[in-house]
Short mmCIF file of C-alpha atoms in Angstrom, two decimals:
data_model
loop_
_atom_site.label_atom_id
_atom_site.label_comp_id
_atom_site.label_asym_id
_atom_site.label_seq_id
_atom_site.Cartn_x
_atom_site.Cartn_y
_atom_site.Cartn_z
CA MET A 1 12.60 -35.01 -86.00
CA ILE A 2 12.67 -30.86 -85.84
CA GLU A 3 15.41 -30.23 -83.48
CA ASP A 4 13.38 -27.88 -80.89
CA LEU A 5 12.26 -29.64 -78.12
CA TRP A 6 14.15 -27.97 -75.84
CA TYR A 7 13.15 -30.21 -73.21
CA LYS A 8 15.02 -33.08 -74.17
CA ASN A 9 18.32 -31.75 -73.21
CA ALA A 10 17.07 -29.16 -70.55
CA ILE A 11 18.68 -29.78 -66.69
CA ILE A 12 14.83 -29.59 -64.39
CA TYR A 13 15.45 -28.04 -60.99
CA SER A 14 12.72 -28.39 -58.32
CA LEU A 15 12.31 -26.03 -55.62
CA ASP A 16 9.34 -25.14 -52.99
CA LEU A 17 9.54 -21.28 -52.60
CA GLU A 18 8.47 -21.32 -48.66
CA THR A 19 11.91 -23.32 -48.13
CA PHE A 20 14.27 -21.42 -50.69
CA MET A 21 15.08 -17.97 -49.68
CA ASP A 22 13.11 -15.24 -47.95
CA MET A 23 13.32 -11.01 -48.33
CA ASN A 24 10.44 -9.86 -46.50
CA GLY A 25 12.04 -11.44 -43.54
CA ASP A 26 8.50 -13.18 -42.17
CA GLY A 27 10.19 -16.83 -42.03
CA VAL A 28 9.10 -18.36 -45.08
CA GLY A 29 10.47 -17.94 -48.82
CA ASP A 30 9.02 -15.83 -51.71
CA PHE A 31 9.31 -15.35 -55.22
CA GLU A 32 11.75 -11.17 -54.38
CA GLY A 33 13.84 -13.74 -52.33
CA LEU A 34 13.73 -16.99 -55.86
CA ALA A 35 14.26 -13.57 -57.97
CA ARG A 36 17.64 -12.76 -56.24
CA ARG A 37 18.66 -16.17 -56.78
CA LEU A 38 18.57 -16.90 -60.45
CA ASP A 39 21.83 -16.18 -60.88
CA TYR A 40 23.40 -18.28 -58.77
CA LEU A 41 20.81 -21.20 -60.46
CA HIS A 42 21.94 -19.82 -63.74
CA ALA A 43 25.72 -19.89 -63.02
CA MET A 44 25.45 -23.33 -62.19
CA GLY A 45 23.85 -24.34 -65.47
CA ILE A 46 20.43 -25.01 -64.54
CA ASP A 47 17.83 -23.92 -67.55
CA THR A 48 14.57 -24.75 -66.04
CA VAL A 49 12.75 -24.34 -63.11
CA TRP A 50 9.70 -26.39 -61.28
CA LEU A 51 8.04 -24.54 -58.78
CA ALA A 52 5.91 -26.57 -56.42
CA PRO A 53 2.41 -25.00 -55.42
CA PHE A 54 2.22 -21.59 -54.56
CA GLN A 55 -1.27 -20.68 -54.99
CA PRO A 56 -3.23 -18.92 -52.04
CA THR A 57 -3.81 -22.32 -49.96
CA PRO A 58 -4.72 -23.09 -46.07
CA ASN A 59 -1.57 -24.88 -46.32
CA LYS A 60 -2.55 -27.83 -44.83
CA ASP A 61 -0.63 -30.34 -47.45
CA ASN A 62 2.63 -28.31 -48.33
CA GLY A 63 0.53 -26.03 -50.90
CA TYR A 64 -1.04 -29.14 -52.88
CA ASP A 65 -4.72 -28.13 -51.07
CA ILE A 66 -5.50 -24.87 -53.32
CA ARG A 67 -8.17 -22.18 -52.46
CA ASP A 68 -8.20 -20.04 -55.15
CA TYR A 69 -5.71 -21.65 -58.78
CA TYR A 70 -5.18 -17.78 -60.25
CA GLY A 71 -3.13 -15.88 -57.85
CA VAL A 72 -0.25 -16.10 -55.34
CA ASP A 73 -0.29 -17.32 -51.92
CA PRO A 74 0.42 -13.54 -49.73
CA ARG A 75 2.94 -15.23 -47.65
CA HIS A 76 4.73 -15.82 -51.14
CA GLY A 77 4.25 -12.25 -52.84
CA SER A 78 1.58 -10.70 -54.97
CA SER A 79 0.63 -11.63 -58.75
CA GLY A 80 3.15 -8.33 -59.34
CA ASN A 81 6.39 -10.44 -57.39
CA PHE A 82 5.12 -13.59 -59.77
CA VAL A 83 5.54 -11.47 -63.15
CA GLU A 84 9.03 -9.65 -62.15
CA PHE A 85 9.63 -13.13 -61.24
CA MET A 86 9.69 -14.51 -64.90
CA HIS A 87 10.30 -11.46 -66.06
CA GLN A 88 14.34 -12.19 -64.07
CA ALA A 89 14.21 -15.27 -65.13
CA LYS A 90 13.35 -14.51 -68.46
CA LYS A 91 16.36 -12.78 -69.07
CA ARG A 92 18.64 -15.55 -68.01
CA GLY A 93 16.93 -17.71 -70.11
CA ILE A 94 15.52 -19.81 -67.33
CA LYS A 95 12.01 -21.36 -67.90
CA VAL A 96 9.63 -22.08 -65.47
CA ILE A 97 7.30 -24.95 -65.32
CA ILE A 98 4.71 -25.17 -61.69
CA ASP A 99 2.56 -27.21 -60.57
CA LEU A 100 -0.95 -28.38 -62.31
CA VAL A 101 -2.86 -29.59 -58.79
CA VAL A 102 -6.46 -30.38 -60.54
CA ASN A 103 -6.87 -33.98 -59.17
CA HIS A 104 -8.60 -32.04 -56.10
CA THR A 105 -9.27 -28.71 -54.31
CA SER A 106 -8.94 -27.69 -50.91
CA ASP A 107 -12.29 -28.20 -49.02
CA GLN A 108 -12.25 -24.49 -48.55
CA HIS A 109 -12.31 -23.76 -52.04
CA PRO A 110 -15.41 -21.52 -52.90
CA TRP A 111 -16.72 -24.26 -55.00
CA PHE A 112 -16.46 -27.16 -53.10
CA GLN A 113 -18.00 -24.62 -50.29
CA ASP A 114 -20.95 -23.59 -53.15
CA ALA A 115 -21.40 -27.80 -53.76
CA ARG A 116 -21.45 -28.80 -49.81
CA SER A 117 -24.75 -26.03 -49.37
CA SER A 118 -27.94 -27.92 -51.34
CA GLU A 119 -27.88 -31.00 -54.64
CA ASN A 120 -28.77 -28.01 -56.62
CA ALA A 121 -25.91 -25.91 -55.57
CA LYS A 122 -24.43 -24.28 -58.99
CA TYR A 123 -21.07 -26.61 -58.38
CA ARG A 124 -22.45 -29.25 -56.74
CA ASP A 125 -21.76 -31.83 -60.05
CA TRP A 126 -18.05 -30.03 -59.50
CA TYR A 127 -17.68 -32.80 -57.38
CA VAL A 128 -17.33 -36.65 -57.10
CA TRP A 129 -20.57 -37.45 -54.12
CA SER A 130 -22.86 -40.19 -52.67
CA LYS A 131 -25.53 -40.43 -50.64
CA LYS A 132 -24.87 -44.08 -49.17
CA LYS A 133 -21.66 -45.13 -48.02
CA PRO A 134 -20.19 -46.35 -50.67
CA ASP A 135 -18.45 -50.34 -50.27
CA ASP A 136 -15.23 -49.53 -50.69
CA TRP A 137 -15.51 -46.33 -48.70
CA ASP A 138 -12.37 -47.45 -47.11
CA LYS A 139 -10.28 -48.28 -50.32
CA GLY A 140 -7.73 -47.38 -52.08
CA MET A 141 -5.95 -44.60 -49.64
CA VAL A 142 -2.51 -43.08 -51.10
CA PHE A 143 -1.48 -42.88 -47.41
CA PRO A 144 -2.19 -45.66 -45.59
CA GLY A 145 -1.30 -45.34 -41.81
CA GLU A 146 -2.36 -41.57 -41.92
CA GLN A 147 -5.14 -42.13 -44.22
CA GLU A 148 -8.14 -43.38 -42.72
CA ALA A 149 -10.51 -42.95 -46.06
CA THR A 150 -11.38 -42.20 -49.21
CA TRP A 151 -15.33 -41.42 -48.72
CA THR A 152 -16.16 -38.58 -45.99
CA TYR A 153 -19.50 -37.61 -44.97
CA ASP A 154 -20.05 -33.71 -45.17
CA LYS A 155 -22.74 -32.89 -42.49
CA LYS A 156 -24.30 -29.92 -44.19
CA ALA A 157 -24.19 -31.54 -47.57
CA LYS A 158 -25.79 -34.47 -46.35
CA ALA A 159 -23.78 -37.23 -48.73
CA TYR A 160 -19.96 -38.65 -48.87
CA TYR A 161 -17.63 -36.63 -51.29
CA PHE A 162 -14.88 -38.67 -52.37
CA HIS A 163 -10.80 -38.08 -51.71
CA ARG A 164 -8.38 -40.33 -53.14
CA PHE A 165 -5.91 -38.14 -50.70
CA TYR A 166 -6.37 -36.60 -46.93
CA GLU A 167 -10.60 -35.69 -46.26
CA PHE A 168 -9.28 -31.80 -46.92
CA GLN A 169 -8.57 -32.14 -50.81
CA PRO A 170 -11.97 -33.43 -52.20
CA ASP A 171 -11.48 -34.86 -55.67
CA LEU A 172 -12.80 -32.41 -59.10
CA ASN A 173 -15.05 -34.70 -61.28
CA ILE A 174 -13.03 -35.06 -63.87
CA ASP A 175 -16.39 -36.18 -66.35
CA ASN A 176 -17.72 -32.98 -66.20
CA PRO A 177 -16.91 -30.93 -69.52
CA GLU A 178 -17.36 -27.71 -67.02
CA VAL A 179 -14.20 -28.75 -64.51
CA ARG A 180 -12.19 -29.73 -67.41
CA ALA A 181 -13.09 -26.12 -69.69
CA GLU A 182 -12.05 -24.82 -65.76
CA ILE A 183 -8.57 -26.54 -66.05
CA ARG A 184 -7.91 -25.56 -69.50
CA ARG A 185 -9.02 -21.91 -68.15
CA ILE A 186 -6.08 -22.27 -65.53
CA MET A 187 -4.07 -23.43 -67.75
CA GLY A 188 -4.77 -20.42 -70.09
CA TYR A 189 -4.10 -18.03 -67.21
CA TRP A 190 -0.60 -19.51 -66.55
CA LEU A 191 0.33 -19.51 -69.97
CA GLU A 192 -0.39 -15.76 -70.81
CA LEU A 193 1.99 -15.21 -67.60
CA GLY A 194 4.49 -16.79 -69.10
CA VAL A 195 5.02 -20.71 -67.72
CA ALA A 196 6.41 -23.07 -70.07
CA GLY A 197 4.50 -25.90 -68.51
CA PHE A 198 2.77 -27.32 -65.78
CA ARG A 199 4.22 -30.35 -63.85
CA VAL A 200 1.05 -32.47 -63.51
CA ASP A 201 -0.01 -33.76 -60.10
CA ALA A 202 -1.34 -37.15 -59.78
CA VAL A 203 -2.00 -38.24 -63.82
CA PRO A 204 -3.70 -41.34 -62.86
CA PHE A 205 -6.25 -40.14 -60.22
CA LEU A 206 -7.08 -37.20 -62.68
CA LEU A 207 -7.52 -39.66 -65.67
CA GLU A 208 -9.77 -41.64 -63.39
CA THR A 209 -13.86 -41.82 -63.45
CA GLN A 210 -15.14 -41.93 -60.06
CA ILE A 211 -18.53 -43.77 -59.78
CA PRO A 212 -19.55 -44.89 -56.80
CA GLY A 213 -19.46 -48.31 -55.80
CA LYS A 214 -17.08 -49.62 -58.59
CA THR A 215 -13.83 -50.93 -57.88
CA LYS A 216 -12.76 -50.95 -61.15
CA ARG A 217 -12.56 -47.48 -62.49
CA GLU A 218 -11.89 -46.35 -66.04
CA ILE A 219 -8.59 -44.27 -66.94
CA ARG A 220 -10.21 -41.44 -69.50
CA PHE A 221 -6.46 -40.50 -71.52
CA GLU A 222 -8.63 -38.36 -74.11
CA TYR A 223 -9.04 -36.39 -71.48
CA LEU A 224 -5.25 -36.22 -71.10
CA HIS A 225 -5.15 -35.44 -74.60
CA GLU A 226 -7.31 -32.44 -74.81
CA PHE A 227 -5.85 -30.52 -71.99
CA ARG A 228 -2.28 -31.34 -74.35
CA LYS A 229 -4.39 -29.66 -77.13
CA PHE A 230 -5.39 -26.71 -75.93
CA LEU A 231 -1.16 -26.59 -74.44
CA GLN A 232 0.08 -26.74 -77.49
CA TRP A 233 -2.50 -24.21 -79.54
CA ARG A 234 -1.54 -21.86 -76.65
CA ARG A 235 2.20 -21.67 -76.37
CA GLY A 236 3.71 -24.59 -79.34
CA ASP A 237 6.36 -25.37 -77.22
CA ALA A 238 5.38 -25.67 -73.77
CA VAL A 239 5.33 -28.89 -71.88
CA LEU A 240 3.14 -31.23 -69.56
CA LEU A 241 5.51 -33.40 -67.78
CA GLY A 242 3.37 -35.73 -65.63
CA GLU A 243 3.75 -37.34 -62.38
CA ALA A 244 2.09 -41.12 -62.85
CA ASN A 245 3.42 -43.42 -60.90
CA VAL A 246 3.21 -46.50 -63.11
CA ALA A 247 3.76 -49.98 -64.99
CA PRO A 248 6.31 -49.57 -67.27
CA ASP A 249 3.00 -52.04 -69.66
CA GLU A 250 1.05 -48.63 -68.62
CA SER A 251 3.74 -46.16 -69.62
CA GLN A 252 2.87 -46.01 -73.41
CA GLN A 253 -0.36 -44.91 -72.64
CA TYR A 254 0.22 -41.64 -70.57
CA PHE A 255 2.91 -40.71 -73.48
CA GLY A 256 0.20 -41.78 -75.95
CA GLU A 257 1.01 -43.83 -78.94
CA ASP A 258 1.39 -41.03 -80.81
CA GLY A 259 3.27 -39.13 -78.74
CA GLU A 260 -0.42 -37.35 -78.38
CA GLY A 261 0.08 -37.21 -74.53
CA ILE A 262 2.22 -36.51 -72.05
CA HIS A 263 5.58 -34.80 -73.21
CA LEU A 264 7.67 -35.82 -70.06
CA MET A 265 7.13 -38.22 -67.27
CA PHE A 266 8.81 -39.32 -64.72
CA ASN A 267 10.47 -42.86 -64.39
CA PHE A 268 9.57 -43.60 -60.60
CA TYR A 269 10.08 -47.71 -61.95
CA VAL A 270 13.58 -46.75 -62.92
CA ASN A 271 13.99 -45.01 -59.55
CA GLN A 272 13.58 -47.54 -58.18
CA TYR A 273 15.33 -49.73 -59.31
CA MET A 274 18.35 -47.60 -58.96
CA PHE A 275 18.48 -46.95 -55.58
CA TYR A 276 18.68 -50.98 -55.70
CA ALA A 277 21.03 -51.13 -57.28
CA LEU A 278 23.30 -48.36 -55.14
CA ALA A 279 21.88 -50.60 -51.92
CA THR A 280 23.34 -53.90 -53.48
CA ALA A 281 25.48 -53.21 -56.32
CA ASP A 282 23.51 -55.20 -58.27
CA THR A 283 22.82 -53.85 -61.97
CA GLU A 284 21.00 -56.43 -63.52
CA PRO A 285 17.35 -55.32 -62.06
CA LEU A 286 18.03 -51.66 -63.12
CA GLU A 287 19.46 -52.66 -66.53
CA GLU A 288 15.99 -54.51 -66.60
CA ALA A 289 14.33 -52.08 -65.51
CA LEU A 290 16.08 -49.42 -68.22
CA GLU A 291 14.72 -52.22 -71.18
CA ALA A 292 10.94 -51.95 -69.82
CA THR A 293 10.69 -48.27 -70.41
CA ARG A 294 12.65 -47.83 -73.22
CA ASN A 295 10.97 -45.02 -74.81
CA LYS A 296 10.19 -45.40 -78.55
CA LEU A 297 8.41 -41.77 -79.59
CA HIS A 298 11.13 -39.25 -80.02
CA ALA A 299 9.12 -36.32 -78.71
CA THR A 300 8.60 -38.02 -75.80
CA GLN A 301 10.80 -38.33 -72.96
CA TRP A 302 11.18 -39.78 -69.38
CA ALA A 303 12.31 -37.03 -66.98
CA GLN A 304 14.98 -39.62 -64.14
CA PHE A 305 15.64 -37.99 -60.58
CA LEU A 306 16.90 -39.68 -57.22
CA ARG A 307 14.38 -37.37 -54.27
CA ASN A 308 11.60 -35.20 -54.81
CA HIS A 309 9.95 -33.64 -51.96
CA ASP A 310 7.67 -36.55 -51.19
CA GLU A 311 9.07 -40.12 -49.78
CA LEU A 312 11.13 -42.08 -52.08
CA ASP A 313 8.55 -44.64 -52.96
CA LEU A 314 9.99 -48.50 -53.36
CA GLY A 315 6.51 -49.55 -53.74
CA ARG A 316 7.42 -51.38 -56.95
CA LEU A 317 10.08 -53.67 -55.63
CA THR A 318 9.74 -56.87 -53.99
CA GLU A 319 9.54 -57.68 -50.34
CA GLU A 320 13.06 -58.69 -50.50
CA GLN A 321 13.92 -56.02 -52.71
CA ARG A 322 12.59 -53.71 -50.81
CA GLN A 323 13.88 -55.00 -46.99
CA LYS A 324 17.78 -54.91 -49.14
CA VAL A 325 17.10 -51.07 -49.45
CA PHE A 326 15.37 -50.16 -45.83
CA ALA A 327 18.76 -52.00 -43.98
CA ARG A 328 20.92 -50.47 -46.20
CA PHE A 329 18.88 -46.69 -46.56
CA ALA A 330 16.86 -46.91 -43.02
CA PRO A 331 17.68 -49.01 -41.51
CA GLU A 332 15.37 -47.81 -38.28
CA LYS A 333 11.27 -47.74 -38.88
CA HIS A 334 11.09 -43.35 -38.62
CA MET A 335 12.92 -43.29 -41.76
CA GLN A 336 10.28 -45.37 -42.96
CA LEU A 337 6.74 -43.86 -44.56
CA TYR A 338 3.29 -45.17 -45.48
CA ASP A 339 5.05 -49.17 -45.47
CA ARG A 340 6.42 -48.62 -48.73
CA GLY A 341 9.25 -45.68 -48.76
CA ILE A 342 11.98 -43.69 -47.34
CA ARG A 343 11.70 -40.19 -45.74
CA ARG A 344 15.56 -39.09 -46.04
CA ARG A 345 17.43 -37.29 -48.72
CA LEU A 346 19.57 -38.59 -50.83
CA SER A 347 22.91 -37.31 -48.91
CA THR A 348 22.14 -39.59 -45.35
CA MET A 349 21.11 -42.18 -47.13
CA LEU A 350 24.58 -42.50 -49.10
CA GLY A 351 26.73 -41.01 -46.18
CA ASN A 352 29.36 -39.79 -48.58
CA GLN A 353 30.16 -37.52 -51.70
CA ARG A 354 32.21 -39.93 -53.29
CA GLN A 355 28.73 -42.12 -53.16
CA SER A 356 26.68 -39.26 -53.80
CA GLU A 357 28.95 -38.73 -57.43
CA LEU A 358 28.24 -41.44 -58.39
CA ALA A 359 24.79 -41.14 -57.68
CA TYR A 360 24.26 -37.91 -59.57
CA SER A 361 26.22 -39.07 -62.60
CA LEU A 362 24.08 -42.64 -62.66
CA MET A 363 21.55 -40.24 -63.11
CA PHE A 364 22.21 -37.85 -65.62
CA SER A 365 23.96 -40.49 -67.81
CA LEU A 366 20.56 -42.45 -67.95
CA PRO A 367 17.62 -41.67 -70.61
CA GLY A 368 15.71 -39.02 -69.99
CA THR A 369 16.02 -35.16 -68.50
CA PRO A 370 17.12 -34.64 -65.61
CA VAL A 371 15.19 -33.48 -62.24
CA ILE A 372 18.37 -32.01 -59.41
CA ARG A 373 15.55 -31.48 -55.91
CA TYR A 374 16.91 -28.56 -54.25
CA GLY A 375 19.72 -28.45 -51.82
CA ASP A 376 21.05 -32.09 -53.19
CA GLU A 377 23.89 -30.18 -54.94
CA ILE A 378 24.87 -29.16 -51.36
CA GLY A 379 24.45 -32.41 -50.29
CA MET A 380 21.59 -31.11 -47.13
CA GLY A 381 20.47 -33.86 -44.86
CA ASP A 382 17.02 -35.08 -43.30
CA ASN A 383 15.27 -33.74 -40.36
CA LEU A 384 13.73 -36.73 -39.06
CA GLU A 385 11.83 -35.02 -36.57
CA LEU A 386 9.76 -33.41 -39.30
CA GLU A 387 6.89 -35.28 -39.54
CA GLU A 388 6.07 -37.60 -42.39
CA ARG A 389 7.43 -35.94 -46.25
CA ASP A 390 8.65 -32.49 -44.21
CA ALA A 391 11.90 -34.58 -42.52
CA VAL A 392 13.04 -33.20 -46.38
CA ARG A 393 11.63 -29.92 -46.78
CA THR A 394 14.19 -27.98 -44.41
CA PRO A 395 15.29 -24.35 -45.22
CA MET A 396 17.74 -24.40 -48.30
CA GLN A 397 21.57 -23.81 -46.34
CA TRP A 398 22.94 -21.09 -48.35
CA SER A 399 25.51 -19.88 -45.22
CA GLY A 400 27.28 -20.09 -42.16
CA ASN A 401 25.35 -17.19 -40.94
CA GLY A 402 22.58 -16.67 -38.48
CA GLN A 403 19.04 -18.62 -39.92
CA ALA A 404 21.35 -20.34 -42.82
CA GLY A 405 21.60 -16.90 -44.65
CA PHE A 406 17.84 -17.81 -45.69
CA SER A 407 15.93 -15.65 -43.78
CA GLU A 408 16.31 -12.83 -41.04
CA ALA A 409 12.96 -13.70 -38.94
CA ALA A 410 13.36 -15.64 -35.67
CA LYS A 411 11.41 -18.22 -36.62
CA LEU A 412 11.00 -19.67 -39.63
CA VAL A 413 8.23 -22.74 -41.37
CA HIS A 414 10.56 -25.01 -40.68
CA PRO A 415 13.17 -25.60 -38.29
CA LEU A 416 16.60 -25.55 -39.63
CA ILE A 417 19.17 -28.04 -39.92
CA ASN A 418 21.50 -26.90 -37.07
CA GLU A 419 22.96 -30.17 -35.84
CA GLY A 420 25.65 -32.91 -36.57
CA PRO A 421 27.72 -33.33 -40.16
CA TYR A 422 24.66 -31.98 -42.58
CA ALA A 423 23.73 -28.88 -40.30
CA TYR A 424 24.09 -25.71 -41.98
CA LYS A 425 27.25 -24.24 -40.46
CA HIS A 426 28.57 -27.15 -41.86
CA VAL A 427 26.69 -27.33 -45.54
CA ASN A 428 25.92 -25.04 -47.43
CA VAL A 429 26.15 -22.72 -50.84
CA GLU A 430 29.23 -20.28 -49.65
CA THR A 431 31.45 -22.36 -47.82
CA GLN A 432 31.29 -25.45 -51.27
CA ARG A 433 31.46 -22.18 -53.89
CA ARG A 434 34.75 -21.62 -52.30
CA GLU A 435 36.14 -25.73 -51.98
CA PRO A 436 37.33 -26.32 -55.30
CA ASN A 437 36.55 -30.02 -54.70
CA SER A 438 32.84 -29.89 -53.11
CA LEU A 439 29.62 -31.27 -54.09
CA LEU A 440 28.50 -27.70 -55.61
CA ASN A 441 31.27 -27.69 -57.66
CA TRP A 442 31.04 -31.05 -59.07
CA MET A 443 27.49 -31.30 -59.23
CA THR A 444 27.77 -27.31 -61.61
CA SER A 445 30.74 -29.44 -63.77
CA LEU A 446 28.15 -32.58 -64.23
CA ILE A 447 25.43 -30.03 -65.42
CA ARG A 448 28.14 -28.33 -67.83
CA LEU A 449 29.01 -31.66 -69.43
CA ARG A 450 25.53 -33.33 -69.79
CA GLN A 451 24.46 -30.36 -71.79
CA GLU A 452 27.42 -30.96 -73.94
CA CYS A 453 26.10 -34.65 -74.66
CA ILE A 454 23.09 -34.19 -76.03
CA GLU A 455 23.53 -38.19 -77.52
CA ILE A 456 21.72 -38.72 -74.07
CA GLY A 457 18.88 -36.69 -74.72
CA TRP A 458 18.67 -37.19 -78.51
CA GLY A 459 20.36 -40.39 -78.73
CA GLN A 460 19.35 -44.07 -79.44
CA TRP A 461 21.19 -46.32 -76.77
CA GLN A 462 22.22 -49.25 -74.98
CA ILE A 463 23.08 -51.48 -72.88
CA LEU A 464 27.68 -52.19 -73.24
CA ASN A 465 28.13 -56.32 -71.61
CA THR A 466 30.70 -55.10 -69.02
CA GLY A 467 30.80 -58.90 -67.91
CA LEU A 468 30.45 -57.22 -64.27
CA ALA A 469 26.64 -57.26 -62.46
CA GLN A 470 28.29 -54.64 -60.18
CA VAL A 471 28.89 -52.41 -62.95
CA LEU A 472 26.69 -50.49 -65.34
CA GLY A 473 27.86 -49.87 -68.65
CA MET A 474 25.98 -47.79 -71.67
CA HIS A 475 25.95 -46.69 -75.44
CA TYR A 476 24.60 -43.82 -77.10
CA SER A 477 24.82 -42.71 -80.57
CA TRP A 478 23.36 -39.58 -82.02
CA GLN A 479 24.30 -38.09 -85.27
CA GLY A 480 27.87 -40.17 -85.60
CA SER A 481 29.14 -39.07 -82.31
CA SER A 482 29.06 -42.02 -79.82
CA LEU A 483 29.05 -41.60 -75.76
CA ILE A 484 30.36 -44.31 -73.70
CA ILE A 485 30.07 -44.03 -69.36
CA LEU A 486 30.53 -46.74 -67.28
CA HIS A 487 29.27 -46.90 -63.39
CA ASN A 488 30.63 -49.02 -60.62
CA PHE A 489 28.33 -49.70 -57.39
CA ASP A 490 31.10 -51.52 -56.09
CA GLU A 491 33.27 -50.57 -53.36
CA LYS A 492 35.82 -52.20 -54.40
CA ALA A 493 38.04 -51.53 -57.96
CA HIS A 494 37.41 -52.78 -60.96
CA GLU A 495 38.44 -53.11 -64.94
CA VAL A 496 35.78 -53.27 -67.36
CA THR A 497 36.65 -54.57 -70.93
CA LEU A 498 34.76 -53.83 -74.25
CA ASP A 499 35.27 -54.74 -77.81
CA LEU A 500 33.16 -51.72 -79.15
CA LYS A 501 33.30 -53.43 -83.02
CA GLN A 502 33.56 -49.96 -84.26
CA GLU A 503 36.52 -48.68 -86.21
CA LYS A 504 36.38 -44.51 -84.68
CA GLU A 505 35.81 -46.12 -81.45
CA VAL A 506 38.93 -46.78 -80.79
CA ARG A 507 40.25 -43.97 -78.88
CA LEU A 508 38.00 -42.66 -76.27
CA VAL A 509 38.00 -39.68 -74.54
CA ASP A 510 37.71 -39.03 -70.71
CA LEU A 511 35.11 -36.33 -70.37
CA MET A 512 35.99 -35.81 -66.89
CA ALA A 513 39.62 -35.90 -66.71
CA ASN A 514 42.50 -35.68 -69.77
CA ASP A 515 43.26 -39.30 -69.60
CA GLU A 516 41.42 -41.71 -72.57
CA SER A 517 41.72 -45.25 -73.56
CA ARG A 518 42.83 -46.87 -76.31
CA ALA A 519 42.23 -50.37 -77.83
CA ASP A 520 44.62 -52.61 -77.86
CA GLU A 521 45.19 -54.64 -81.01
CA LYS A 522 42.48 -56.94 -80.77
CA GLY A 523 40.59 -54.21 -80.63
CA ILE A 524 39.68 -54.27 -76.79
CA HIS A 525 39.45 -51.71 -74.70
CA HIS A 526 40.70 -52.35 -70.35
CA ILE A 527 38.97 -49.23 -68.71
CA THR A 528 39.49 -48.90 -64.13
CA LEU A 529 37.10 -47.86 -62.37
CA ASP A 530 37.60 -46.63 -59.00
CA ALA A 531 35.73 -47.81 -56.09
CA TYR A 532 31.69 -46.23 -56.62
CA GLY A 533 33.84 -44.81 -59.73
CA TYR A 534 32.24 -43.72 -62.92
CA ARG A 535 33.85 -42.63 -66.16
CA TRP A 536 32.33 -40.98 -69.28
CA PHE A 537 34.22 -41.76 -72.83
CA ARG A 538 33.34 -39.99 -76.01
CA ALA A 539 34.45 -41.62 -79.28
CA GLY A 540 37.08 -39.95 -81.57
CA ASP A 541 37.78 -36.28 -80.90
CA LEU A 542 35.42 -33.37 -80.88
CA SER A 543 35.00 -33.02 -84.61
CA HIS A 544 32.01 -34.35 -84.24
CA LEU A 545 30.41 -30.93 -83.09
CA PHE A 546 30.59 -29.78 -86.85
CA HIS A 547 28.56 -32.61 -88.38
CA LYS A 548 25.19 -31.36 -86.67
CA VAL A 549 22.34 -30.11 -88.37
#
């Protein structure tokens, strides 16, 4: 396998323009502000930025209700500002991935407005209609409790239209070849402007055939293959990063039997069991989840993450497991969302830097590509007074000065966190830069370490038998070098005994401290782990670097 697959060892940083940095003083983040912060990302070691939707939008759903796929919302600047940002990112070696939100449009999109006008309208068949009220009109809601139906009657169209999400987001008809041609045109447009790929929103719903009254819907994977082929012809090294919260036995279809589908896919399944392990110190379900999602296609990869811009979805856990996670991380009802998830930031859930370090060390050490959410590198908190998922979408905290260094405007797109231990005066980039033991400086070191440990992105892995349910052990091997990574989820210290059964693994070099472990006369390693401790080891010295091809 060629070693040109850049995404195998990338570090992806997820951000929303509107809450990252405002340069024009209107209280909303913009491309000029983001361009000014590229040096910050570059210094941290970030090599890929994933941007949330920034196209023109009524903005009823954080920009995911798009009105025009071929532009930039005036709040964020102009297309010229986007091109200048792309130029600055390229100069620093930073790739840019953008959201591809083509499962639905805004109901204000000209296509939908035309489709409503008559049954013979040009864009009528670009959406999914039913003259009669479908039997399943109130089934399959993505946001239960906030969403009342998936079919809504439109008086002007004199028909019901389908919307898997909110009623102001009508679904596009993916079975219409003209719609798929337009999706390829959208991809081609942004590829020409330099993006390195797309985070594909709601992949299962995008590929889902919609027939009124038919409850069993077909997933048309051949459409995904169409988009992949187009992408590779237009830009050979571009990638598709898929959002598909599916069961492990379904994931192979999204990657493709021979890797002809998505390059990267978020591992929602493992994510949920990570939080179960963090809540209970029981690693066995996490080990099972890792094995269940073992990826056998070398050119495809999981994207591992802790928190994203939505709720922490726990829908794959059993009811008993979910309640244990709720009890630990979201004991109050207003901390929960949609009866399945948590709407808090990582730091507020865990409550201390040591456990935050454990969580991120764990995530970075799992098979796949790590994805960081903006603000998590400094331990930003949440604002539970904001509605639904907006609780974790507060402005980036750059300094302890007025408006957290985010903007000079009196009113911001979302209120700052200005009270309590996570207030911007206490938690901000400027302060943590100057503190040697800050979370930001620790995260920078972790990113650099992960970039050196290419065994994780490229190698074979196995779960080690640590003899302790509270300790997860991972072993990676690639081109003659090995990694051993241990994580202790317990509030108590433990000693782990490992028999690695390989001569070259008699000496383990600690990659985070000036220390090492040597096997005893029986070939056994005795390794101590502090409470919530983590240790990364490489077998032998750095001579492995001379053997890469």
